[in-house]
């Protein structure tokens, strides 16, 4: 049994509308002591019959929060930082990066590399100043619950056909479950990369701890305003 | 529900007092005032299951030329904006339909009989029919303008009374006036009433002192009513036990309205408040 | 009992209630019919005296006083009230309407006023239906059908014509033909007829003995159809003229009713057949027992039109059904006499035949309901032999009178107030939705002295395109900012600090209020090409109303209205 408030949420309509429907006899309802009750089964049957959408779980849907949260540091720690990644071509460095990343066992790594390359074909992910942010063409909905960013410092700079023509020396590979999350992390990462001190630091970075420390500081300044 | 109080204006000195009462009520509850100046001797209110035909006392229609002017003057003098209801729908050309989606409505004790009949213990049949059917509480003002500074809720345990407590709390918070709960024990221990309050999540306010609970264990209710402050708004649930039962066994509302001259807010069985 | 009842299937509930309503509606009509006959007979003994022309005046005055002062029920012949209640008020009718019109019309007609008892029985049947429906806690949707049941039973019972009851209700009262409506209405109609048959015997009101109809007559029908259409238009217009001007000339209703009554009484001195409901005359005519000259017939048609308009228009109580039948039969008779005089060599079917056709023609023309006319004539004469000619006359009469008077006499009052809302139309859905249900209150309110910079950062976190501007002190609504208005400055950071909200806001946005109906709001939308409008009360902003939300609700409203 549901009360009026529950039905309001279930149908996502204002209370006044539901009251009117009750008065007009358009919705199945029981009345007791001046209050209204709805039988959930009746209501579902009625909704099906009239092709009306019922929110089955009337909490706000959780899988896609409207304002994604999460910071870079966490997802970078999940993806790991790797140095001296070998490879001569774009395909080779991407493959290496994928194989270095700690991924769940059900991920088909060859397929993932293919997705990354498809995206490169559409346009280079090299954003200039020797940095590239490769990512698959589609969000990988089922494989992750949160984003994973793998940082690979390349052994030798590789020509990514970047916008400024500079060879790329560092990759931030982003794998995210939703487009929204992807954009969220992308905007945070690009905030960091706009900082010239940071790009200079990247060129001489040699250990993960220093790298994470730098990211943490930058994010703090981002969240602090 | 519109956040408005409906006031039917009677263009007489008596009607002025009523309007002043309504204005004070609106200010305390932060409600807008909507004034209807009748042009026909009757109007209809289509409630959910019943049509109330309200026949107006002839004084309502007297001197229609000055009615609007007077009402406007009274309202603006008291710092509110005049807002008049123009009936848009008519059942017949002389039978306007008045909307019923207000938050409150002001009815003097009698709307159909001459105002000379207005006295304690008398509530006119049309006012009763509005109370019985309306989804809004009905405000019954005193014959002369009276300001109230506290709220008294009569809590007898019925479903309507619970609504009255909820509404009382809303008004007391809005107007920042103290709220007192009055209960006359009818062969039942206080724990019974306490249980009802707890079930409706109202006990907390009683325990933390936001609500003062005055519980009469002894004496007659009529005599105990003297404890109600003279400057309080009385909230009473009506017809909580069914109309027939109340006529046979007497109801709390009848007792209160016979004895208490205070302004009253009556919560009928169809009220969607609280 | 209630609880047991509520457990039944909805259709079964309706069928049971329809039978009860049919019973009550039937009894009501029989009661009126019997008392009419009794009072009429009683007054008949006095009718010879010199003062008898005052009877209609006294009757009309009493009837008006009863209706307005004692029963305190609004005037009018009642059927528009039923239609209004069905289309907009979920079929709610007042209990007093179930008897007030019956008594008022008894006073009017029995004293000689020219009106019919049908409209009063329709409203009383409908009101009985409405109150029974409410007693059984029916919701609006079902109550509307039960109101129709009451009307059907009343008509079926008074004419002893079940099909007419059904057809009249669906065509003129409910305005839609659906299976859900048909079944309960049919049951009520059958029960109502049966009650009348049990109480007063199964008599065909106007027995007609069929004769052979030659094709010539069919051709002549066309002329009759045109003539009846003219008659209908004349009746509608005279009635409307008197209805409009009577209250202006004599503002006190009972005096004006009495004045109308005096005039009717005077007319009655010359043409006694115009007085009362007039069924006796029709009976004579159908049985071919009526003879009068061409001139008298023509004058009778005109005086009947005038007498009816005077009776009803001046404030008397009663319906148009019976007068229509009388006018129709006289028109038919007149036409027949004219044909015989002009072309004596052709073998015309009798005057009764044309009188019947005339009845169908005028009823259909006045009510704009052809099927009602056809079935009424077929059933009250107990004969289907001349169905072809009746259909022909009814349809042509409707078409011709529709050209002059496009609205049925029952709908006129509603149309003039702009309140005729037909079922399952756009207007009906819009009239159900009100602004309060559609109000969007999750708006971000801004103040006139804010800088563009602050607005930009607000836009970043908002999912709306419209921002209402309020005075920061008084809270008064000043205007709106639409994203389109400031798009040009948004990307220019130099302007962020220099532009204030009050410089870019739109001060004269059209505002709507909570009381406005959606039809009006759509007009404003169309005029301004806007997507959202601010809803303002007492100068304060209370929310937005937008086309997108309306569409969403509109669609849901359509979906729940579907009957499956």
Tab-separated table of N, CA, C and O in Angstrom, chain B residues 186-233:
chain	number	residue	atom	x	y	z
B	186	UNK	N	-11.316	12.019	28.472
B	186	UNK	CA	-12.642	11.409	28.497
B	186	UNK	C	-12.490	9.945	28.866
B	186	UNK	O	-12.458	9.083	27.997
B	187	UNK	N	-12.343	9.694	30.131
B	187	UNK	CA	-12.203	8.328	30.676
B	187	UNK	C	-10.950	7.639	30.166
B	187	UNK	O	-10.776	6.447	30.330
B	188	UNK	N	-10.084	8.375	29.509
B	188	UNK	CA	-8.874	7.727	28.993
B	188	UNK	C	-7.656	8.373	29.651
B	188	UNK	O	-7.678	9.576	29.934
B	189	UNK	N	-6.612	7.600	29.902
B	189	UNK	CA	-5.414	8.172	30.519
B	189	UNK	C	-4.646	9.037	29.517
B	189	UNK	O	-4.820	8.911	28.313
B	190	UNK	N	-3.774	9.876	30.054
B	190	UNK	CA	-2.995	10.769	29.199
B	190	UNK	C	-2.120	9.981	28.224
B	190	UNK	O	-1.835	10.441	27.122
B	191	UNK	N	-1.737	8.771	28.644
B	191	UNK	CA	-0.833	7.987	27.789
B	191	UNK	C	-1.482	7.672	26.438
B	191	UNK	O	-0.812	7.552	25.419
B	192	UNK	N	-2.824	7.564	26.452
B	192	UNK	CA	-3.528	7.288	25.198
B	192	UNK	C	-3.296	8.419	24.192
B	192	UNK	O	-2.966	8.191	23.026
B	193	UNK	N	-3.463	9.657	24.703
B	193	UNK	CA	-3.283	10.807	23.823
B	193	UNK	C	-1.818	10.967	23.430
B	193	UNK	O	-1.500	11.361	22.318
B	194	UNK	N	-0.958	10.628	24.382
B	194	UNK	CA	0.475	10.707	24.130
B	194	UNK	C	0.861	9.785	22.966
B	194	UNK	O	1.667	10.133	22.111
B	195	UNK	N	0.206	8.612	22.972
B	195	UNK	CA	0.498	7.629	21.925
B	195	UNK	C	0.098	8.177	20.547
B	195	UNK	O	0.833	8.053	19.569
B	196	UNK	N	-1.070	8.814	20.514
B	196	UNK	CA	-1.516	9.375	19.225
B	196	UNK	C	-0.543	10.435	18.741
B	196	UNK	O	-0.176	10.483	17.564
B	197	UNK	N	-0.081	11.260	19.700
B	197	UNK	CA	0.877	12.298	19.316
B	197	UNK	C	2.166	11.671	18.797
B	197	UNK	O	2.735	12.126	17.811
B	198	UNK	N	2.592	10.593	19.464
B	198	UNK	CA	3.841	9.972	19.034
B	198	UNK	C	3.694	9.389	17.635
B	198	UNK	O	4.556	9.539	16.782
B	199	UNK	N	2.557	8.721	17.405
B	199	UNK	CA	2.336	8.122	16.083
B	199	UNK	C	2.377	9.159	14.975
B	199	UNK	O	2.706	8.857	13.842
B	200	UNK	N	2.017	10.380	15.315
B	200	UNK	CA	2.005	11.430	14.289
B	200	UNK	C	3.230	12.333	14.379
B	200	UNK	O	3.218	13.440	13.844
B	201	UNK	N	4.248	11.848	15.075
B	201	UNK	CA	5.519	12.574	15.185
B	201	UNK	C	5.339	13.972	15.750
B	201	UNK	O	5.907	14.933	15.257
B	202	UNK	N	4.481	14.097	16.761
B	202	UNK	CA	4.258	15.420	17.342
B	202	UNK	C	4.726	15.479	18.794
B	202	UNK	O	4.703	16.532	19.407
B	203	UNK	N	5.103	14.315	19.319
B	203	UNK	CA	5.434	14.273	20.734
B	203	UNK	C	6.697	15.077	21.030
B	203	UNK	O	6.815	15.699	22.086
B	204	UNK	N	7.627	15.067	20.093
B	204	UNK	CA	8.898	15.766	20.292
B	204	UNK	C	8.695	17.212	20.677
B	204	UNK	O	9.288	17.711	21.639
B	205	UNK	N	7.792	17.884	19.978
B	205	UNK	CA	7.559	19.302	20.221
B	205	UNK	C	6.939	19.524	21.600
B	205	UNK	O	7.158	20.554	22.225
B	206	UNK	N	6.134	18.540	22.052
B	206	UNK	CA	5.546	18.673	23.382
B	206	UNK	C	6.641	18.524	24.422
B	206	UNK	O	6.712	19.277	25.391
B	207	UNK	N	7.535	17.542	24.194
B	207	UNK	CA	8.554	17.265	25.192
B	207	UNK	C	9.619	18.347	25.253
B	207	UNK	O	10.131	18.656	26.317
B	208	UNK	N	9.939	18.948	24.100
B	208	UNK	CA	10.971	19.978	24.165
B	208	UNK	C	10.396	21.356	24.514
B	208	UNK	O	11.093	22.358	24.468
B	209	UNK	N	9.107	21.392	24.842
B	209	UNK	CA	8.540	22.624	25.374
B	209	UNK	C	8.048	23.600	24.326
B	209	UNK	O	7.583	24.674	24.655
B	210	UNK	N	8.147	23.223	23.048
B	210	UNK	CA	7.632	24.122	22.019
B	210	UNK	C	6.109	24.229	22.138
B	210	UNK	O	5.530	25.275	21.906
B	211	UNK	N	5.501	23.108	22.525
B	211	UNK	CA	4.056	23.113	22.748
B	211	UNK	C	3.807	22.920	24.238
B	211	UNK	O	4.389	22.036	24.859
B	212	UNK	N	2.929	23.762	24.779
B	212	UNK	CA	2.544	23.571	26.175
B	212	UNK	C	1.256	22.754	26.171
B	212	UNK	O	0.293	23.108	25.484
B	213	UNK	N	1.267	21.654	26.935
B	213	UNK	CA	0.096	20.769	26.902
B	213	UNK	C	-0.691	20.915	28.186
B	213	UNK	O	-0.179	20.623	29.273
B	214	UNK	N	-1.927	21.372	28.073
B	214	UNK	CA	-2.757	21.542	29.261
B	214	UNK	C	-3.791	20.435	29.241
B	214	UNK	O	-4.614	20.338	28.332
B	215	UNK	N	-3.685	19.576	30.249
B	215	UNK	CA	-4.478	18.347	30.256
B	215	UNK	C	-5.461	18.392	31.415
B	215	UNK	O	-5.087	18.430	32.577
B	216	UNK	N	-6.763	18.430	31.089
B	216	UNK	CA	-7.767	18.479	32.156
B	216	UNK	C	-8.183	17.064	32.494
B	216	UNK	O	-8.815	16.385	31.684
B	217	UNK	N	-7.846	16.658	33.710
B	217	UNK	CA	-8.282	15.319	34.108
B	217	UNK	C	-9.610	15.376	34.839
B	217	UNK	O	-10.379	14.435	34.841
B	218	UNK	N	-9.819	16.512	35.490
B	218	UNK	CA	-11.044	16.628	36.299
B	218	UNK	C	-11.921	17.744	35.739
B	218	UNK	O	-11.498	18.524	34.898
B	219	UNK	N	-13.107	17.789	36.269
B	219	UNK	CA	-13.978	18.917	35.977
B	219	UNK	C	-14.695	18.788	34.646
B	219	UNK	O	-14.455	17.853	33.870
B	220	UNK	N	-15.586	19.725	34.440
B	220	UNK	CA	-16.330	19.711	33.194
B	220	UNK	C	-15.586	20.520	32.155
B	220	UNK	O	-14.982	21.544	32.463
B	221	UNK	N	-15.706	20.080	30.942
B	221	UNK	CA	-15.009	20.748	29.842
B	221	UNK	C	-15.453	22.204	29.731
B	221	UNK	O	-14.636	23.110	29.590
B	222	UNK	N	-16.778	22.421	29.888
B	222	UNK	CA	-17.315	23.785	29.773
B	222	UNK	C	-16.638	24.723	30.759
B	222	UNK	O	-16.381	25.876	30.463
B	223	UNK	N	-16.414	24.194	31.978
B	223	UNK	CA	-15.822	25.048	33.004
B	223	UNK	C	-14.327	25.217	32.779
B	223	UNK	O	-13.765	26.290	32.992
B	224	UNK	N	-13.717	24.150	32.321
B	224	UNK	CA	-12.272	24.214	32.086
B	224	UNK	C	-11.903	25.186	30.969
B	224	UNK	O	-10.767	25.635	30.889
B	225	UNK	N	-12.872	25.477	30.103
B	225	UNK	CA	-12.575	26.338	28.959
B	225	UNK	C	-12.122	27.738	29.387
B	225	UNK	O	-11.576	28.490	28.590
B	226	UNK	N	-12.357	28.078	30.664
B	226	UNK	CA	-11.923	29.392	31.140
B	226	UNK	C	-10.407	29.518	31.076
B	226	UNK	O	-9.867	30.631	31.022
B	227	UNK	N	-9.725	28.389	31.059
B	227	UNK	CA	-8.255	28.419	31.026
B	227	UNK	C	-7.714	28.878	29.674
B	227	UNK	O	-6.534	29.213	29.552
B	228	UNK	N	-8.568	28.908	28.665
B	228	UNK	CA	-8.096	29.325	27.340
B	228	UNK	C	-7.927	30.847	27.342
B	228	UNK	O	-8.867	31.561	27.677
B	229	UNK	N	-6.746	31.338	26.998
B	229	UNK	CA	-6.516	32.788	27.040
B	229	UNK	C	-7.487	33.519	26.111
B	229	UNK	O	-7.873	33.007	25.068
B	230	UNK	N	-7.856	34.738	26.530
B	230	UNK	CA	-8.855	35.478	25.758
B	230	UNK	C	-8.305	35.911	24.409
B	230	UNK	O	-9.041	36.125	23.458
B	231	UNK	N	-6.985	36.045	24.326
B	231	UNK	CA	-6.425	36.536	23.069
B	231	UNK	C	-5.753	35.412	22.296
B	231	UNK	O	-4.653	35.551	21.786
B	232	UNK	N	-6.434	34.279	22.236
B	232	UNK	CA	-5.830	33.195	21.458
B	232	UNK	C	-6.769	32.784	20.327
B	232	UNK	O	-7.981	32.956	20.410
B	233	UNK	N	-6.146	32.262	19.272
B	233	UNK	CA	-6.908	31.719	18.153
B	233	UNK	C	-7.189	30.257	18.477
B	233	UNK	O	-6.270	29.497	18.748
